[in-house]
PDB file of C-alpha atoms in Angstrom:
ATOM      1  CA  GLU A 124     -20.687-108.864 -15.196  1.00 48.00           C
ATOM      2  CA  VAL A 125     -19.031-112.224 -15.756  1.00 49.00           C
ATOM      3  CA  ALA A 126     -15.478-111.965 -17.082  1.00 53.00           C
ATOM      4  CA  MET A 127     -14.636-113.999 -20.170  1.00 51.00           C
ATOM      5  CA  PRO A 128     -11.507-116.163 -20.182  1.00 51.00           C
ATOM      6  CA  ALA A 129      -8.538-114.497 -21.840  1.00 54.00           C
ATOM      7  CA  ASP A 130      -8.193-117.259 -24.429  1.00 54.00           C
ATOM      8  CA  ILE A 131     -11.296-118.680 -26.058  1.00 51.00           C
ATOM      9  CA  SER A 132     -10.059-121.130 -28.634  1.00 53.00           C
ATOM     10  CA  GLY A 133     -11.042-124.420 -30.180  1.00 53.00           C
ATOM     11  CA  PRO A 134     -13.902-125.415 -32.444  1.00 51.00           C
ATOM     12  CA  ALA A 135     -16.686-124.295 -30.094  1.00 53.00           C
ATOM     13  CA  ALA A 136     -15.339-120.718 -30.113  1.00 58.00           C
ATOM     14  CA  THR A 137     -15.985-120.308 -33.834  1.00 83.00           C
ATOM     15  CA  LEU A 138     -19.477-121.754 -33.899  1.00 95.00           C
ATOM     16  CA  PRO A 139     -22.563-119.541 -33.785  1.00 97.00           C
ATOM     17  CA  THR A 140     -24.885-119.605 -30.792  1.00 98.00           C
ATOM     18  CA  VAL A 141     -28.628-120.264 -30.756  1.00 98.00           C
ATOM     19  CA  THR A 142     -30.727-119.155 -27.804  1.00 98.00           C
ATOM     20  CA  ALA A 143     -34.236-120.249 -26.825  1.00 97.00           C
ATOM     21  CA  HIS A 144     -36.459-118.356 -24.390  1.00 96.00           C
ATOM     22  CA  GLY A 145     -38.860-119.527 -21.719  1.00 91.00           C
ATOM     23  CA  MET A 146     -42.613-119.234 -21.277  1.00 90.00           C
ATOM     24  CA  GLY A 147     -44.003-115.716 -21.349  1.00 90.00           C
ATOM     25  CA  ASP A 148     -40.916-114.343 -23.088  1.00 93.00           C
ATOM     26  CA  SER A 149     -40.126-113.746 -26.750  1.00 96.00           C
ATOM     27  CA  CYS A 150     -37.117-113.513 -29.031  1.00 96.00           C
ATOM     28  CA  PHE A 151     -38.560-110.139 -30.056  1.00 96.00           C
ATOM     29  CA  GLU A 152     -38.676-108.848 -26.475  1.00 95.00           C
ATOM     30  CA  PRO A 153     -35.962-106.187 -25.979  1.00 94.00           C
ATOM     31  CA  GLY A 154     -34.635-107.852 -22.810  1.00 93.00           C
ATOM     32  CA  PHE A 155     -34.180-111.285 -24.343  1.00 94.00           C
ATOM     33  CA  SER A 156     -32.849-109.982 -27.642  1.00 94.00           C
ATOM     34  CA  SER A 157     -30.228-108.042 -25.668  1.00 95.00           C
ATOM     35  CA  ILE A 158     -29.103-111.310 -24.039  1.00 95.00           C
ATOM     36  CA  THR A 159     -28.660-112.912 -27.458  1.00 96.00           C
ATOM     37  CA  ARG A 160     -26.770-109.867 -28.776  1.00 95.00           C
ATOM     38  CA  ALA A 161     -24.505-109.862 -25.701  1.00 95.00           C
ATOM     39  CA  ILE A 162     -23.674-113.535 -26.240  1.00 95.00           C
ATOM     40  CA  GLY A 163     -22.717-112.799 -29.847  1.00 95.00           C
ATOM     41  CA  LYS A 164     -20.627-109.831 -28.791  1.00 95.00           C
ATOM     42  CA  LYS A 165     -18.802-111.749 -26.042  1.00 94.00           C
ATOM     43  CA  THR A 166     -18.096-114.776 -28.249  1.00 93.00           C
ATOM     44  CA  GLY A 167     -17.394-112.763 -31.408  1.00 94.00           C
ATOM     45  CA  THR A 168     -19.757-115.021 -33.353  1.00 96.00           C
ATOM     46  CA  TYR A 169     -23.206-115.003 -34.895  1.00 97.00           C
ATOM     47  CA  ALA A 170     -25.922-115.401 -32.249  1.00 98.00           C
ATOM     48  CA  ARG A 171     -29.617-115.816 -32.887  1.00 98.00           C
ATOM     49  CA  CYS A 172     -32.720-116.462 -30.826  1.00 98.00           C
ATOM     50  CA  ILE A 173     -34.991-118.837 -32.727  1.00 98.00           C
ATOM     51  CA  PRO A 174     -38.630-117.764 -32.291  1.00 97.00           C
ATOM     52  CA  ILE A 175     -41.528-120.177 -32.532  1.00 96.00           C
ATOM     53  CA  GLY A 176     -43.918-117.392 -33.563  1.00 95.00           C
ATOM     54  CA  GLY A 177     -43.487-114.743 -36.226  1.00 95.00           C
ATOM     55  CA  ASN A 178     -43.720-111.683 -33.973  1.00 96.00           C
ATOM     56  CA  ILE A 179     -43.656-110.734 -30.306  1.00 95.00           C
ATOM     57  CA  ILE A 180     -47.319-111.626 -29.770  1.00 95.00           C
ATOM     58  CA  THR A 181     -47.379-115.009 -31.532  1.00 95.00           C
ATOM     59  CA  ASP A 182     -43.961-115.974 -30.157  1.00 95.00           C
ATOM     60  CA  THR A 183     -45.134-115.298 -26.605  1.00 92.00           C
ATOM     61  CA  ILE A 184     -48.503-117.036 -27.069  1.00 93.00           C
ATOM     62  CA  ASP A 185     -46.950-120.042 -28.831  1.00 92.00           C
ATOM     63  CA  GLY A 186     -44.488-120.388 -25.951  1.00 89.00           C
ATOM     64  CA  LEU A 187     -47.452-120.799 -23.628  1.00 88.00           C
ATOM     65  CA  LEU A 188     -49.928-122.759 -25.746  1.00 90.00           C
ATOM     66  CA  LYS A 189     -48.237-124.564 -28.623  1.00 92.00           C
ATOM     67  CA  ASN A 190     -47.623-128.292 -28.253  1.00 91.00           C
ATOM     68  CA  MET A 191     -43.926-129.001 -27.526  1.00 92.00           C
ATOM     69  CA  ASP A 192     -43.580-131.427 -30.463  1.00 94.00           C
ATOM     70  CA  ALA A 193     -44.941-128.795 -32.848  1.00 95.00           C
ATOM     71  CA  SER A 194     -42.657-126.171 -31.280  1.00 96.00           C
ATOM     72  CA  VAL A 195     -39.607-128.404 -31.798  1.00 97.00           C
ATOM     73  CA  ASP A 196     -40.598-128.901 -35.453  1.00 97.00           C
ATOM     74  CA  VAL A 197     -40.850-125.127 -36.017  1.00 97.00           C
ATOM     75  CA  PHE A 198     -37.555-124.585 -34.172  1.00 98.00           C
ATOM     76  CA  ALA A 199     -35.814-127.215 -36.351  1.00 98.00           C
ATOM     77  CA  ALA A 200     -37.196-125.776 -39.596  1.00 98.00           C
ATOM     78  CA  LYS A 201     -35.974-122.280 -38.712  1.00 98.00           C
ATOM     79  CA  ILE A 202     -32.528-123.603 -37.785  1.00 98.00           C
ATOM     80  CA  LYS A 203     -32.322-125.590 -41.038  1.00 98.00           C
ATOM     81  CA  ALA A 204     -33.315-122.468 -43.016  1.00 98.00           C
ATOM     82  CA  ASP A 205     -30.484-120.339 -41.565  1.00 98.00           C
ATOM     83  CA  PRO A 206     -27.306-120.910 -43.634  1.00 97.00           C
ATOM     84  CA  LYS A 207     -25.175-119.453 -40.833  1.00 97.00           C
ATOM     85  CA  LEU A 208     -26.136-122.432 -38.659  1.00 98.00           C
ATOM     86  CA  SER A 209     -25.510-125.138 -41.272  1.00 97.00           C
ATOM     87  CA  GLY A 210     -22.144-126.175 -39.803  1.00 96.00           C
ATOM     88  CA  GLY A 211     -23.531-126.672 -36.311  1.00 97.00           C
ATOM     89  CA  PHE A 212     -23.891-124.361 -33.342  1.00 98.00           C
ATOM     90  CA  ASN A 213     -23.762-123.978 -29.590  1.00 97.00           C
ATOM     91  CA  ALA A 214     -27.109-123.651 -27.813  1.00 97.00           C
ATOM     92  CA  ILE A 215     -28.262-121.879 -24.664  1.00 97.00           C
ATOM     93  CA  GLY A 216     -31.754-122.502 -23.363  1.00 95.00           C
ATOM     94  CA  PHE A 217     -33.524-120.467 -20.720  1.00 94.00           C
ATOM     95  CA  SER A 218     -36.321-122.111 -18.726  1.00 90.00           C
ATOM     96  CA  GLN A 219     -38.711-123.786 -21.198  1.00 91.00           C
ATOM     97  CA  GLY A 220     -36.180-123.041 -23.950  1.00 94.00           C
ATOM     98  CA  ASN A 221     -34.137-125.884 -22.453  1.00 93.00           C
ATOM     99  CA  SER A 222     -36.870-128.374 -23.265  1.00 92.00           C
ATOM    100  CA  LEU A 223     -37.122-126.955 -26.778  1.00 95.00           C
ATOM    101  CA  ILE A 224     -33.397-127.400 -27.412  1.00 96.00           C
ATOM    102  CA  ARG A 225     -33.345-130.838 -25.773  1.00 94.00           C
ATOM    103  CA  GLY A 226     -36.247-131.846 -28.039  1.00 94.00           C
ATOM    104  CA  TYR A 227     -34.333-130.574 -31.070  1.00 97.00           C
ATOM    105  CA  ILE A 228     -31.216-132.537 -30.076  1.00 96.00           C
ATOM    106  CA  GLU A 229     -33.201-135.747 -29.529  1.00 95.00           C
ATOM    107  CA  LYS A 230     -35.433-135.474 -32.615  1.00 96.00           C
ATOM    108  CA  TYR A 231     -33.254-133.712 -35.223  1.00 97.00           C
ATOM    109  CA  ASN A 232     -29.777-132.499 -34.251  1.00 97.00           C
ATOM    110  CA  ASP A 233     -29.092-131.609 -37.883  1.00 96.00           C
ATOM    111  CA  PRO A 234     -27.272-129.283 -38.034  1.00 97.00           C
ATOM    112  CA  PRO A 235     -25.735-130.535 -34.806  1.00 97.00           C
ATOM    113  CA  VAL A 236     -25.547-128.869 -31.414  1.00 97.00           C
ATOM    114  CA  ASN A 237     -21.912-128.814 -30.291  1.00 96.00           C
ATOM    115  CA  SER A 238     -22.416-127.576 -26.715  1.00 95.00           C
ATOM    116  CA  PHE A 239     -25.664-127.103 -24.810  1.00 94.00           C
ATOM    117  CA  ILE A 240     -26.013-124.857 -21.764  1.00 93.00           C
ATOM    118  CA  SER A 241     -29.208-125.222 -19.753  1.00 90.00           C
ATOM    119  CA  VAL A 242     -30.110-122.162 -17.683  1.00 90.00           C
ATOM    120  CA  HIS A 243     -32.755-122.777 -15.014  1.00 82.00           C
ATOM    121  CA  GLY A 244     -34.705-125.380 -16.912  1.00 73.00           C
ATOM    122  CA  THR A 245     -36.778-128.480 -16.443  1.00 72.00           C
ATOM    123  CA  VAL A 246     -34.539-130.804 -18.458  1.00 61.00           C
ATOM    124  CA  GLN A 247     -34.797-133.540 -15.818  1.00 60.00           C
ATOM    125  CA  GLY A 248     -38.555-133.191 -15.489  1.00 58.00           C
ATOM    126  CA  VAL A 249     -40.920-131.888 -12.874  1.00 57.00           C
ATOM    127  CA  ALA A 250     -41.570-134.034  -9.814  1.00 57.00           C
ATOM    128  CA  ALA A 251     -44.669-132.381  -8.359  1.00 58.00           C
ATOM    129  CA  PHE A 252     -46.933-129.372  -8.210  1.00 58.00           C
ATOM    130  CA  PRO A 253     -45.204-126.702  -6.096  1.00 59.00           C
ATOM    131  CA  SER A 254     -46.912-126.175  -2.712  1.00 61.00           C
ATOM    132  CA  CYS A 255     -49.801-128.415  -3.711  1.00 64.00           C
ATOM    133  CA  PHE A 256     -49.362-131.046  -1.014  1.00 58.00           C
ATOM    134  CA  ARG A 257     -49.223-128.454   1.758  1.00 61.00           C
ATOM    135  CA  GLN A 258     -52.888-127.702   1.164  1.00 55.00           C
ATOM    136  CA  GLY A 259     -55.482-129.193   3.481  1.00 59.00           C
ATOM    137  CA  LYS A 260     -58.395-131.363   2.476  1.00 62.00           C
ATOM    138  CA  PRO A 261     -59.884-131.476  -0.170  1.00 61.00           C
ATOM    139  CA  VAL A 262     -57.283-129.613  -2.272  1.00 65.00           C
ATOM    140  CA  GLY A 263     -54.405-131.793  -1.032  1.00 68.00           C
ATOM    141  CA  LEU A 264     -56.339-134.934  -1.945  1.00 74.00           C
ATOM    142  CA  ILE A 265     -57.056-133.588  -5.427  1.00 75.00           C
ATOM    143  CA  CYS A 266     -53.355-132.738  -5.910  1.00 75.00           C
ATOM    144  CA  LYS A 267     -52.356-136.231  -4.848  1.00 73.00           C
ATOM    145  CA  ALA A 268     -54.846-137.850  -7.245  1.00 78.00           C
ATOM    146  CA  VAL A 269     -53.766-135.672 -10.187  1.00 76.00           C
ATOM    147  CA  ALA A 270     -50.075-136.340  -9.446  1.00 72.00           C
ATOM    148  CA  GLU A 271     -50.685-140.079  -9.385  1.00 74.00           C
ATOM    149  CA  VAL A 272     -52.554-140.011 -12.709  1.00 77.00           C
ATOM    150  CA  LEU A 273     -49.854-137.886 -14.348  1.00 68.00           C
ATOM    151  CA  GLY A 274     -47.165-140.179 -12.967  1.00 63.00           C
ATOM    152  CA  ASP A 275     -48.835-143.138 -14.647  1.00 57.00           C
ATOM    153  CA  LEU A 276     -48.871-141.524 -18.103  1.00 49.00           C
TER     154      LEU A 276
END
């Protein structure tokens, strides 16, 4: 377990925390909800995971299939609707949740994100298909062609 500093003070210490999960996970999943609760307990503030779907099934499916722009819009609407977040908040994104929070910051940021922690995410983009170019012909040639097309978009 990571020890917390003895003195947590300043404006960021009093702000609530929003978490966002990655693909295949859900805010309603016991494991991820326990992470959000632990963050709230450690910081002594309100902490909430913002789901894209309305339940464990739709939240998980939407994390895999919903367009990122639409996901950011849902995320922003749910943040705006929570009065406990109206003064701003700190945000922690896990995996794809990083892209969701980054999209929120770029497109909305109202209420504002004070501090953003990115945990194992793709915030700087993805450079290639993992292990794709190690394949022999013809798969390696197909990977190269797809990568070139995607790079031009």
